[in-house]
Coordinates of C-alpha atoms in Angstrom, one line a residue:
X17 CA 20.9 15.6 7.1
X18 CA 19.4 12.1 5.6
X19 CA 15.9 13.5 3.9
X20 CA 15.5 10.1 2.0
X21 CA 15.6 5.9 2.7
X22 CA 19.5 4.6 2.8
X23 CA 18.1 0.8 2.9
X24 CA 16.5 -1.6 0.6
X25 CA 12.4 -3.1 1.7
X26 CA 14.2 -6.1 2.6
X27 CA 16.9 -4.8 4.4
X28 CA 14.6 -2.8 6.9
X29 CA 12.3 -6.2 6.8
X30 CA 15.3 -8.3 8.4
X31 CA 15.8 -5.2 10.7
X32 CA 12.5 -5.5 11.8
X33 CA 12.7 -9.3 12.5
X34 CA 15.7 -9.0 14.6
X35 CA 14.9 -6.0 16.5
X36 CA 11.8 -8.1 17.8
X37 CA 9.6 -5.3 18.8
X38 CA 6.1 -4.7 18.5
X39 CA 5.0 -2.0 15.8
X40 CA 1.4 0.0 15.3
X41 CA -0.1 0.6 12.1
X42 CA -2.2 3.7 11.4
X43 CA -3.4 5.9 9.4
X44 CA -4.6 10.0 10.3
X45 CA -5.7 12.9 8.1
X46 CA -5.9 16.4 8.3
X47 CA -7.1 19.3 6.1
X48 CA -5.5 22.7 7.0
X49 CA -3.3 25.4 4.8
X50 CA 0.4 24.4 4.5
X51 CA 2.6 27.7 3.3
X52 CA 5.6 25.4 2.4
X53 CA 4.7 21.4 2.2
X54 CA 8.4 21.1 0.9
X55 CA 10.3 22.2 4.3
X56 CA 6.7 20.7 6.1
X57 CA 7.7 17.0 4.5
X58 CA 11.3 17.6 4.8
X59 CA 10.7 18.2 8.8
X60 CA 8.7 15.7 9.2
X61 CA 10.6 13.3 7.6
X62 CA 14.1 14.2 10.3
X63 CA 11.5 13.9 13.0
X64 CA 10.0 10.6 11.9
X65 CA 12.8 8.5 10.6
X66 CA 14.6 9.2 14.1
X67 CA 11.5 7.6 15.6
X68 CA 11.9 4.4 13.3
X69 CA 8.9 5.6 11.5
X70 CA 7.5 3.8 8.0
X71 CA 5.0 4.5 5.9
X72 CA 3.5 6.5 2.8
X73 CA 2.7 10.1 3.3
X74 CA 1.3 12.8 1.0
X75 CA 1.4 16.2 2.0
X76 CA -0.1 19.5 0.1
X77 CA -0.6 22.8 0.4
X78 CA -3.9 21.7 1.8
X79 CA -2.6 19.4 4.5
X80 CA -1.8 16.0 4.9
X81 CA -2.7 12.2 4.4
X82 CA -0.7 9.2 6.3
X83 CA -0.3 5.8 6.9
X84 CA 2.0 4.6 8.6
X85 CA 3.4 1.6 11.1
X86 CA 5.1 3.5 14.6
X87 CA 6.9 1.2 17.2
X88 CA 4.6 1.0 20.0
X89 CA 7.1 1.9 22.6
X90 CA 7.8 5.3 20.7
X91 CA 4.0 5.7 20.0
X92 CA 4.0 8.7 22.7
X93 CA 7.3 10.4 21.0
X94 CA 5.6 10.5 17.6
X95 CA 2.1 12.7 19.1
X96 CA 4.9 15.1 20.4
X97 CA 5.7 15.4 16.7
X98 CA 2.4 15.7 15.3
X99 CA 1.5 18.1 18.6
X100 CA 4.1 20.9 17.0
X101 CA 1.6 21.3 14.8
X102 CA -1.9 23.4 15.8
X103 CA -3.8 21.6 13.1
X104 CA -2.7 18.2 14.2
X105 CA -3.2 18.8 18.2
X106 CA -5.4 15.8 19.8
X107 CA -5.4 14.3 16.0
X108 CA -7.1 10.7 15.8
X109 CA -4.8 8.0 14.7
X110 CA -6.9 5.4 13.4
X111 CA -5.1 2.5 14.6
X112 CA -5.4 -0.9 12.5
X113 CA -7.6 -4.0 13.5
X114 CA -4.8 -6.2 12.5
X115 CA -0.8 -5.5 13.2
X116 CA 1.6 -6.2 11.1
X117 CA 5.3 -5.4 11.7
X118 CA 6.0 -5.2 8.2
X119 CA 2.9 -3.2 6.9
X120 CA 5.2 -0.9 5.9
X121 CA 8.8 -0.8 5.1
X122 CA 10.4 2.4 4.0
X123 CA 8.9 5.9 5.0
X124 CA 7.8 7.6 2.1
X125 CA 7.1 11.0 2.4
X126 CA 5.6 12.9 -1.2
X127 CA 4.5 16.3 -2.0
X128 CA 1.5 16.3 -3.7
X129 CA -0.7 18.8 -5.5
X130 CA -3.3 17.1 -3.3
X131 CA -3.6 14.3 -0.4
X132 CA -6.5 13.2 -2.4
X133 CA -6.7 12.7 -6.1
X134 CA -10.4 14.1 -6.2
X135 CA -10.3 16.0 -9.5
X136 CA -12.5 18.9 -7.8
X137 CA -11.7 22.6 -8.2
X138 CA -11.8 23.7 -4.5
X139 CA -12.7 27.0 -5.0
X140 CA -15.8 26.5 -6.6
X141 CA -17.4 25.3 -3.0
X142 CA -16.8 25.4 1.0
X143 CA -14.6 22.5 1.5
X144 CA -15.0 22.8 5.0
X145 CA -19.4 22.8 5.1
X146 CA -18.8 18.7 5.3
X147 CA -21.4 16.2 6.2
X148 CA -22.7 15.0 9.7
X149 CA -19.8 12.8 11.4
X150 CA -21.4 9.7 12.9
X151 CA -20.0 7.0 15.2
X152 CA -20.0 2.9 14.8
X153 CA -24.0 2.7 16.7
X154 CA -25.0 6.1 14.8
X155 CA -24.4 5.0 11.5
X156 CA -25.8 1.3 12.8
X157 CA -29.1 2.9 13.4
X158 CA -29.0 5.6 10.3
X159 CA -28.2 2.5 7.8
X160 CA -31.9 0.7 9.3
X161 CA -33.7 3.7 8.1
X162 CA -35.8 3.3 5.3
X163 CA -35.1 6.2 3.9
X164 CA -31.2 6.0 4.4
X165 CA -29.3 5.4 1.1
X166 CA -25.2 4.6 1.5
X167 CA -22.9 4.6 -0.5
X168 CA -19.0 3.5 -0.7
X169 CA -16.5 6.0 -1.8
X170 CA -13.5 3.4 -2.4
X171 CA -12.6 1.4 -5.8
X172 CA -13.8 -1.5 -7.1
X173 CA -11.3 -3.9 -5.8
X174 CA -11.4 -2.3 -2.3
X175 CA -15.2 -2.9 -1.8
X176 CA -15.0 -6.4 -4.0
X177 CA -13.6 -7.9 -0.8
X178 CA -15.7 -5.8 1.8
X179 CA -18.6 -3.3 2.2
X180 CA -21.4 -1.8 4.2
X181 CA -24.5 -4.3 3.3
X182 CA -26.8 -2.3 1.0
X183 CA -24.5 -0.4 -0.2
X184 CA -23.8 1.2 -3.8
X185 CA -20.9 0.1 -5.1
X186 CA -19.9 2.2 -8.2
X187 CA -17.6 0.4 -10.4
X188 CA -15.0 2.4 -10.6
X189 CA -10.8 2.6 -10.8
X190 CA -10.8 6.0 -9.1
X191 CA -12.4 8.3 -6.0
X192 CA -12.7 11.3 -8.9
X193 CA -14.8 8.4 -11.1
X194 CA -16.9 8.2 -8.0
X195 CA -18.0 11.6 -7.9
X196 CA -20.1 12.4 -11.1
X197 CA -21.4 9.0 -11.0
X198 CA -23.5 9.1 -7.9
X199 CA -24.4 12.8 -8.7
X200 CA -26.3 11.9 -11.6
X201 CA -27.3 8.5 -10.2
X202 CA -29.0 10.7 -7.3
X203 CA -30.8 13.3 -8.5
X204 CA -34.0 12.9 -7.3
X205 CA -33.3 11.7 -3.9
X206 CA -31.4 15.2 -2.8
X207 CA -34.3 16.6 0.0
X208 CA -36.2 12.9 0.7
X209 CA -33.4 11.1 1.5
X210 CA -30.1 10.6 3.7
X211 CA -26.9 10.3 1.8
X212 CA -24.8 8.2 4.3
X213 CA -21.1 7.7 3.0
X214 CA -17.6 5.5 3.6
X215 CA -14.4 4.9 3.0
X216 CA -11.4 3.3 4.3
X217 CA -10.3 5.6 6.8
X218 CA -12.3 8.7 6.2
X219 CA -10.2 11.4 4.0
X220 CA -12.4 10.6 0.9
X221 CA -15.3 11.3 2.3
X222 CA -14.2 14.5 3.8
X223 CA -14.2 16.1 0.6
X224 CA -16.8 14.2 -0.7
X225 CA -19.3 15.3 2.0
X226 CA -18.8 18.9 1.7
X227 CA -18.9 17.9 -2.5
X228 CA -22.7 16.7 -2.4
X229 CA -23.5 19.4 0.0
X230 CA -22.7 22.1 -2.4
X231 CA -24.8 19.7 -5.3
X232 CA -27.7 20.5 -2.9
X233 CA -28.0 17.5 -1.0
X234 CA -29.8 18.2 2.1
X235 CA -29.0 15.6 4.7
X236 CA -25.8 14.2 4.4
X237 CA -23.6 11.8 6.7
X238 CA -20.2 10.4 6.8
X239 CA -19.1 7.5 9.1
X240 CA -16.0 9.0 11.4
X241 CA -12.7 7.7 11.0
X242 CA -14.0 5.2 8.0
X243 CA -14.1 1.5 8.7
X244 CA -10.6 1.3 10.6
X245 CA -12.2 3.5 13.3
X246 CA -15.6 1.8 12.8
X247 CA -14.3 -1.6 13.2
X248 CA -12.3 -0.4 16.3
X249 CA -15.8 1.0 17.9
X250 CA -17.1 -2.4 17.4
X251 CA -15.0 -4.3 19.6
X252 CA -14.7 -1.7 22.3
X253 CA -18.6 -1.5 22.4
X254 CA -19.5 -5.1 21.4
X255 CA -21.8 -3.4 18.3
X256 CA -23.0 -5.9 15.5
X257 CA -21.0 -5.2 12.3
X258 CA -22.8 -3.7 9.5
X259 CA -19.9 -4.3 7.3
X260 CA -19.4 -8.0 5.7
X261 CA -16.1 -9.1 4.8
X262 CA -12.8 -7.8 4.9
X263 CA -11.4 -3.8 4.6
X264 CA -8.6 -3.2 2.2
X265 CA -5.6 -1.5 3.3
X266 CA -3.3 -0.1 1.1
X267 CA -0.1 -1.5 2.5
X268 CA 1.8 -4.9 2.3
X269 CA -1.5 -6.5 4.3
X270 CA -3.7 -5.8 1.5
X271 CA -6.6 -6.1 4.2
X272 CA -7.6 -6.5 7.5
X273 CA -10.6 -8.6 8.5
X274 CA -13.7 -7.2 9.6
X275 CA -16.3 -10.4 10.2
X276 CA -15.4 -13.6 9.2
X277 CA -17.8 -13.5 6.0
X278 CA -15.9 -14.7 2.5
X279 CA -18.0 -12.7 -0.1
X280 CA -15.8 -12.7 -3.0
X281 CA -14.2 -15.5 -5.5
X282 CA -10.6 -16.4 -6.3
X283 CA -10.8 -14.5 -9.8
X284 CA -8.8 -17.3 -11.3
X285 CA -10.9 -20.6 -10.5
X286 CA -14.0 -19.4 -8.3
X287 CA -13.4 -20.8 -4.9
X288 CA -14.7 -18.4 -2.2
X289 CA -11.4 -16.2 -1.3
X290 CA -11.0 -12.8 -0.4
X291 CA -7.1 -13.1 -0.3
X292 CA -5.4 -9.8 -2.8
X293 CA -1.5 -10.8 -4.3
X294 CA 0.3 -8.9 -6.8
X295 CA 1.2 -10.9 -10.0
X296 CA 4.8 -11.8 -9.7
X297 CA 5.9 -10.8 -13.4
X298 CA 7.7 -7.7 -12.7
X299 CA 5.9 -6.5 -16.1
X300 CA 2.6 -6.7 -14.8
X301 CA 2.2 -6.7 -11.0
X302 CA -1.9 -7.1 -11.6
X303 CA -3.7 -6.8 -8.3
X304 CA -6.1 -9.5 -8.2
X305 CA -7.3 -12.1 -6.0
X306 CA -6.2 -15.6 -5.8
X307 CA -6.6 -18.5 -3.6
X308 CA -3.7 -20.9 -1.8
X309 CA -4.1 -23.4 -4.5
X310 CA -4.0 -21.4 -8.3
X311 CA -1.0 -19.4 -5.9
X312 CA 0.7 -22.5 -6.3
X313 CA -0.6 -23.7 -9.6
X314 CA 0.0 -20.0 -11.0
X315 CA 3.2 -19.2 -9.2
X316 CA 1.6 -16.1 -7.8
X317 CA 1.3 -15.1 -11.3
X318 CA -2.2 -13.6 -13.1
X319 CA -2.1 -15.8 -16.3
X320 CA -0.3 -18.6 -18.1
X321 CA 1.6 -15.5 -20.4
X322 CA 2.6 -13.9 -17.1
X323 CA 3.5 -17.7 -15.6
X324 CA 5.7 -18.0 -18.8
X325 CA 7.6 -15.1 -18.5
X326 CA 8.7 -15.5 -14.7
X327 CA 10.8 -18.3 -15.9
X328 CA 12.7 -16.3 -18.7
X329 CA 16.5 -15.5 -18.0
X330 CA 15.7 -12.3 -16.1
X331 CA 17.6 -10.4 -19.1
X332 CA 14.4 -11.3 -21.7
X333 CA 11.8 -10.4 -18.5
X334 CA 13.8 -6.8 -18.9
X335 CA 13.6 -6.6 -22.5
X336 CA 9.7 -7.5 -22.6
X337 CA 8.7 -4.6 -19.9
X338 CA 10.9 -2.4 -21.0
X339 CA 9.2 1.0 -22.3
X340 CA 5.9 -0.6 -20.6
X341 CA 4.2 2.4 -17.9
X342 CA 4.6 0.5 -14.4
X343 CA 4.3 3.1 -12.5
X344 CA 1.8 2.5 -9.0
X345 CA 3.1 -1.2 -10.4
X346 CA 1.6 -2.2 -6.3
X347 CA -1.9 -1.1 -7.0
X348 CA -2.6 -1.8 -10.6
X349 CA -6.6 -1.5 -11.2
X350 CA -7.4 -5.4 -10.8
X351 CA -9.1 -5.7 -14.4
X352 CA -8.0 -8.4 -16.6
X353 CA -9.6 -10.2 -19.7
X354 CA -7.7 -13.4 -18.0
X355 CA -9.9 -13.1 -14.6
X356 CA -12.8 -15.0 -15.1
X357 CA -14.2 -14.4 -12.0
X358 CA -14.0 -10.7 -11.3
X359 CA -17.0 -8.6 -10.3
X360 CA -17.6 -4.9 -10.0
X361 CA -20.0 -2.8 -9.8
X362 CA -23.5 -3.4 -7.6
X363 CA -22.1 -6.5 -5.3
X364 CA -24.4 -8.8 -3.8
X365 CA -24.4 -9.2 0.0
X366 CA -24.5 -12.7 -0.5
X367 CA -21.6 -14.9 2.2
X368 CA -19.7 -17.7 -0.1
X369 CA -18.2 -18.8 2.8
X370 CA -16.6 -18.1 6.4
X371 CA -12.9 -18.1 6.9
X372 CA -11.0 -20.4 9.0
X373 CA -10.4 -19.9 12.3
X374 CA -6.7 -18.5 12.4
X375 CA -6.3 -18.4 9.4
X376 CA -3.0 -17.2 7.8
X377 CA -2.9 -13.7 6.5
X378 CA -1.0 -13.1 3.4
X379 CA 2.8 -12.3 3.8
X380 CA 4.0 -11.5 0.3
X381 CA 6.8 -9.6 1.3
X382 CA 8.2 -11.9 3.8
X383 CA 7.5 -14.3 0.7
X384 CA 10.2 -12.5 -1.2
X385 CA 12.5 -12.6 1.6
X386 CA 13.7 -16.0 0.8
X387 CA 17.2 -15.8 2.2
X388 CA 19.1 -13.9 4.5
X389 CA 21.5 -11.9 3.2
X390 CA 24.6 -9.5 4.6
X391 CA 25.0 -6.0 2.4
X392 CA 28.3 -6.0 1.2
X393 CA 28.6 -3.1 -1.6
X394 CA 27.5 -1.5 -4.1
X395 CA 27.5 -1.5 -7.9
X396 CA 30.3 0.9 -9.9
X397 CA 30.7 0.0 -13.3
X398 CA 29.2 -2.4 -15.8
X399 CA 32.0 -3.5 -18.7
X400 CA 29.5 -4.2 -21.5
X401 CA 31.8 -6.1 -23.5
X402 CA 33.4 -8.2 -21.1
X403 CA 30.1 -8.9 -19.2
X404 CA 32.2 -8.0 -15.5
X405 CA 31.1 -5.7 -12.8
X406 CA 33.1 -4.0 -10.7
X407 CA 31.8 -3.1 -7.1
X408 CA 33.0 -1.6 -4.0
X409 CA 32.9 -3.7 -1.0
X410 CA 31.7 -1.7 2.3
X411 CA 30.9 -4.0 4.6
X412 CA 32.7 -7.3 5.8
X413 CA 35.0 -9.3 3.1
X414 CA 34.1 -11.1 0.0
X415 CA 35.5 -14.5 -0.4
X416 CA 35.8 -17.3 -3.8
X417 CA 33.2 -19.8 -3.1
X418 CA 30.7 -17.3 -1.3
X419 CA 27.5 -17.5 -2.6
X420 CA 26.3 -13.6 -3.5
X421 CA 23.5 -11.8 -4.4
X422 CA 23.0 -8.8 -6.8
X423 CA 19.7 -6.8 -6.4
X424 CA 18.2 -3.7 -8.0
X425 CA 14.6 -2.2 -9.3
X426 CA 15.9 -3.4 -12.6
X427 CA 17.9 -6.3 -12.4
X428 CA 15.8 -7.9 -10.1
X429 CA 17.5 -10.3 -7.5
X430 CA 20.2 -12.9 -9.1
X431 CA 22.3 -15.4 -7.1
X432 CA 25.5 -16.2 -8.2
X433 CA 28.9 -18.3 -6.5
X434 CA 32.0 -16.4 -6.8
X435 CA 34.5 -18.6 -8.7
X436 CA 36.7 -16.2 -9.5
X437 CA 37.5 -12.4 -9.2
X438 CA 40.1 -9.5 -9.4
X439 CA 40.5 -7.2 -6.4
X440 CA 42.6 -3.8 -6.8
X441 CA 43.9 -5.2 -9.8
X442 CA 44.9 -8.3 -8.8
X443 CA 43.6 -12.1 -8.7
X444 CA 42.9 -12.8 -5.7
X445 CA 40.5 -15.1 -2.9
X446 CA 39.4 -12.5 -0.4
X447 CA 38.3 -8.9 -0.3
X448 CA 38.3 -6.2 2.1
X449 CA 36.3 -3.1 3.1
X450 CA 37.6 -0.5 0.7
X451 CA 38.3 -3.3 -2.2
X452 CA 37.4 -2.6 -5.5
X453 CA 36.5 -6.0 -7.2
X454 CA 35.6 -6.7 -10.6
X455 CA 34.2 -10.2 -11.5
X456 CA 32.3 -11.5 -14.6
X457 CA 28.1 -11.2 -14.3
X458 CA 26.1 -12.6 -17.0
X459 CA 23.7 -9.6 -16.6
X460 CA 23.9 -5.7 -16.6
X461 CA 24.0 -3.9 -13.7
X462 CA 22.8 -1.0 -12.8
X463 CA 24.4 1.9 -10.5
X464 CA 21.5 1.6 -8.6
X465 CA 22.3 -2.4 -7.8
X466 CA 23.5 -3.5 -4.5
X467 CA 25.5 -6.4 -3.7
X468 CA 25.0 -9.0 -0.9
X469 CA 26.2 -12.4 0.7
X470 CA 23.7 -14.3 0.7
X471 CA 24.1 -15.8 5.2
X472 CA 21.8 -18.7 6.1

């Protein structure tokens, strides 16, 4: 039974491209008690990855948190799997403002200790006494109310790009940081005023709600289904958007626009932009924000160090990060001495600029699909020594003069042309399925590498 991904990101990306067909993006929540999230993952993980399912998916003894990209035509198939369920009958799938086929490219399904990293000891309060849900035109009309304070539960480089105008902005990495912060920042506003909260999709503030309830808060509301809902309710009602900017998404869109408003920098030279990339050194991977032209200057990368280092033989990039913590590498807190033009914190509601009319989103992983490639094998042995690899071929035949490819976490992606190699003991020009060929590699490989013929 196949409980974990077989293919590679960019494998299921060309899969995607070929099979042509339209996929959803969502996201959906739900709090309830989960006896064993172990066999509750591993289920769900048969029942979705029949259904061509992707995404990232926490699960915990206290329910579960997902967001995911479904093909449309088996939209209906995946309710009947959520319908099994008695806490997830008539669920709300927050569908995106903005598909993208490639939003997500494995499904990723993780038990957690939580769905939500809120650093709060649930039994010290009623989790479930949460605030008032409100609609797109109810929290419209509660945010014109004098008396109405709002605040935005998400990190600093989610509400950078985007946020409710008036809103406080804590500057913070985290949604525990958040917590405390606003407490104390609040005080004296817990019986005169309305604490109105947000967040991306509406899981924070779930918890958060029933949180500031317990701290004694007396009127507090949180907007339904977050901003992917809210901006949903805005087109199907024709409301006027609250919310400037654009909402980031934790997938490979990095956001999804909500108004046409620009009201953050290119952290690198200034320019209005509200455009996130990851910083290509594999050591680094900074989340920051950078416009078309220092992504072209900078070679995607976060500094002139970082620039310097992508051009390294990849076996001196290795040596540098090894030992370095690059874990969450994707979603590294976007703080850096070398971005002159960050901001945190209280954010001005002030437009820089207004985007271009179809403009083009960022595609950085079809940006790292730069050729098409056929899987041929996998990595078996690395002969230190005598710098040769020896791999089994699986698919099709291997030929001298093919031009190959040899991909893995560590070894990154190197090209190579086959001059010469040994198959089953032997020199030879072609290899079969079944071969075992050995060939020299100025590299090591890993047994997690995988090699491929590179097509087009």
């Amino acid at each position: 039974m196949q409980l974990y991904n077989t293919l590679s990101a960019e494998e299921r990306a060309i899969m995607i491209d070929d099979a042509g067909k339209q996929r959803l993006t969502l996201s959906f929540y739900a709090y309830a008690k989960i006896q064993d999230p172990k066999k509750f993952r591993d289920d769900l993980f048969v029942a979705w990855n029949a259904l061509d399912a992707l995404g990232r998916i926490y699960v915990a003894k206290e329910g579960i948190n997902a967001q995911m990209s479904i093909p449309e035509e088996n939209l209906e198939a995946f309710r009947e799997t959520l319908e099994v369920y008695d806490f997830m009958k008539g669920i709300r799938l927050n569908e995106a403002v903005e598909h993208d086929d490639h939003s997500f490219l494995k499904l990723t399904i993780k038990v957690r200790d939580k769905i939500v990293a809120d650093g709060l000891n649930d039994e010290n309060f009623d989790v479930t006494n949460i605030g008032v849900h409100l609609k797109a035109r109810e929290f419209n009309q509660i945010l014109d109310d004098p008396n109405t304070i709002v605040v935005d539960f998400r990190n600093h480089y989610e509400s950078e790009v985007g946020h409710f105008k008036n809103a406080i902005t804590p500057d913070v990495e985290t949604f525990r940081e958040s917590l405390p912060i606003i407490n104390e920042q609040l005080q004296n506003h817990k019986e005169d005023k309305n604490l109105v909260m947000y967040c991306t999709g509406g899981i924070r503030c779930e918890k958060a709600s029933a949180y500031f309830k317990h701290q004694g808060f007396k009127n507090v509301y949180q907007l339904e289904g977050g901003i992917i809902n809210y901006a949903k309710q805005l087109k199907e009602e024709g409301l006027e958007s609250k919310f400037i900017g654009k909402n980031f998404v934790f997938d490979n869109r990095l956001g999804e626009r909500i108004t046409e408003d620009i009201i953050s920098q290119c952290h690198q030279c200034g320019k209005p932009c509200d455009n996130h990339t990851n910083c290509e050194n594999d050591g680094c991977h900074l989340l920051f924000i950078q416009c078309d032209e220092c992504k072209a200057t900078m070679e995607n990368c976060c500094s002139t160090e970082c620039l310097d280092i992508i051009h390294l033989p990849l076996v001196d990039q290795v040596r540098l990060r090894t030992g370095k913590q690059v874990g969450n590498k994707v979603f590294r807190k976007g703080k850096s001495e070398n971005l002159k033009f960050k901001h945190s914190g209280e954010l001005a509601d002030t437009v820089l600029a207004a985007a271009e009319p179809g403009e083009v989103k960022p595609a950085d992983i079809r940006q790292k699909i730069k050729v098409k490639k056929a899987l041929l094998g996998k990595a078996e042995h690395y002969y230190v020594k005598a710098k040769v690899g020896q791999f089994t071929v699986e698919n099709q035949t291997l030929q001298i003069g093919d031009k190959i490819l040899i991909s893995g976490p560590t070894t990154g992606e190197q090209e190579l042309i086959l001059d010469k190699m040994i198959v089953n003991g032997a020199e030879t020009t072609t290899a079969n399925i079944g071969d075992k060929v050995t060939f020299e590699v100025p590299f090591r490989i890993r047994l997690s590498d995988k090699l491929y013929k590179i097509v087009n």
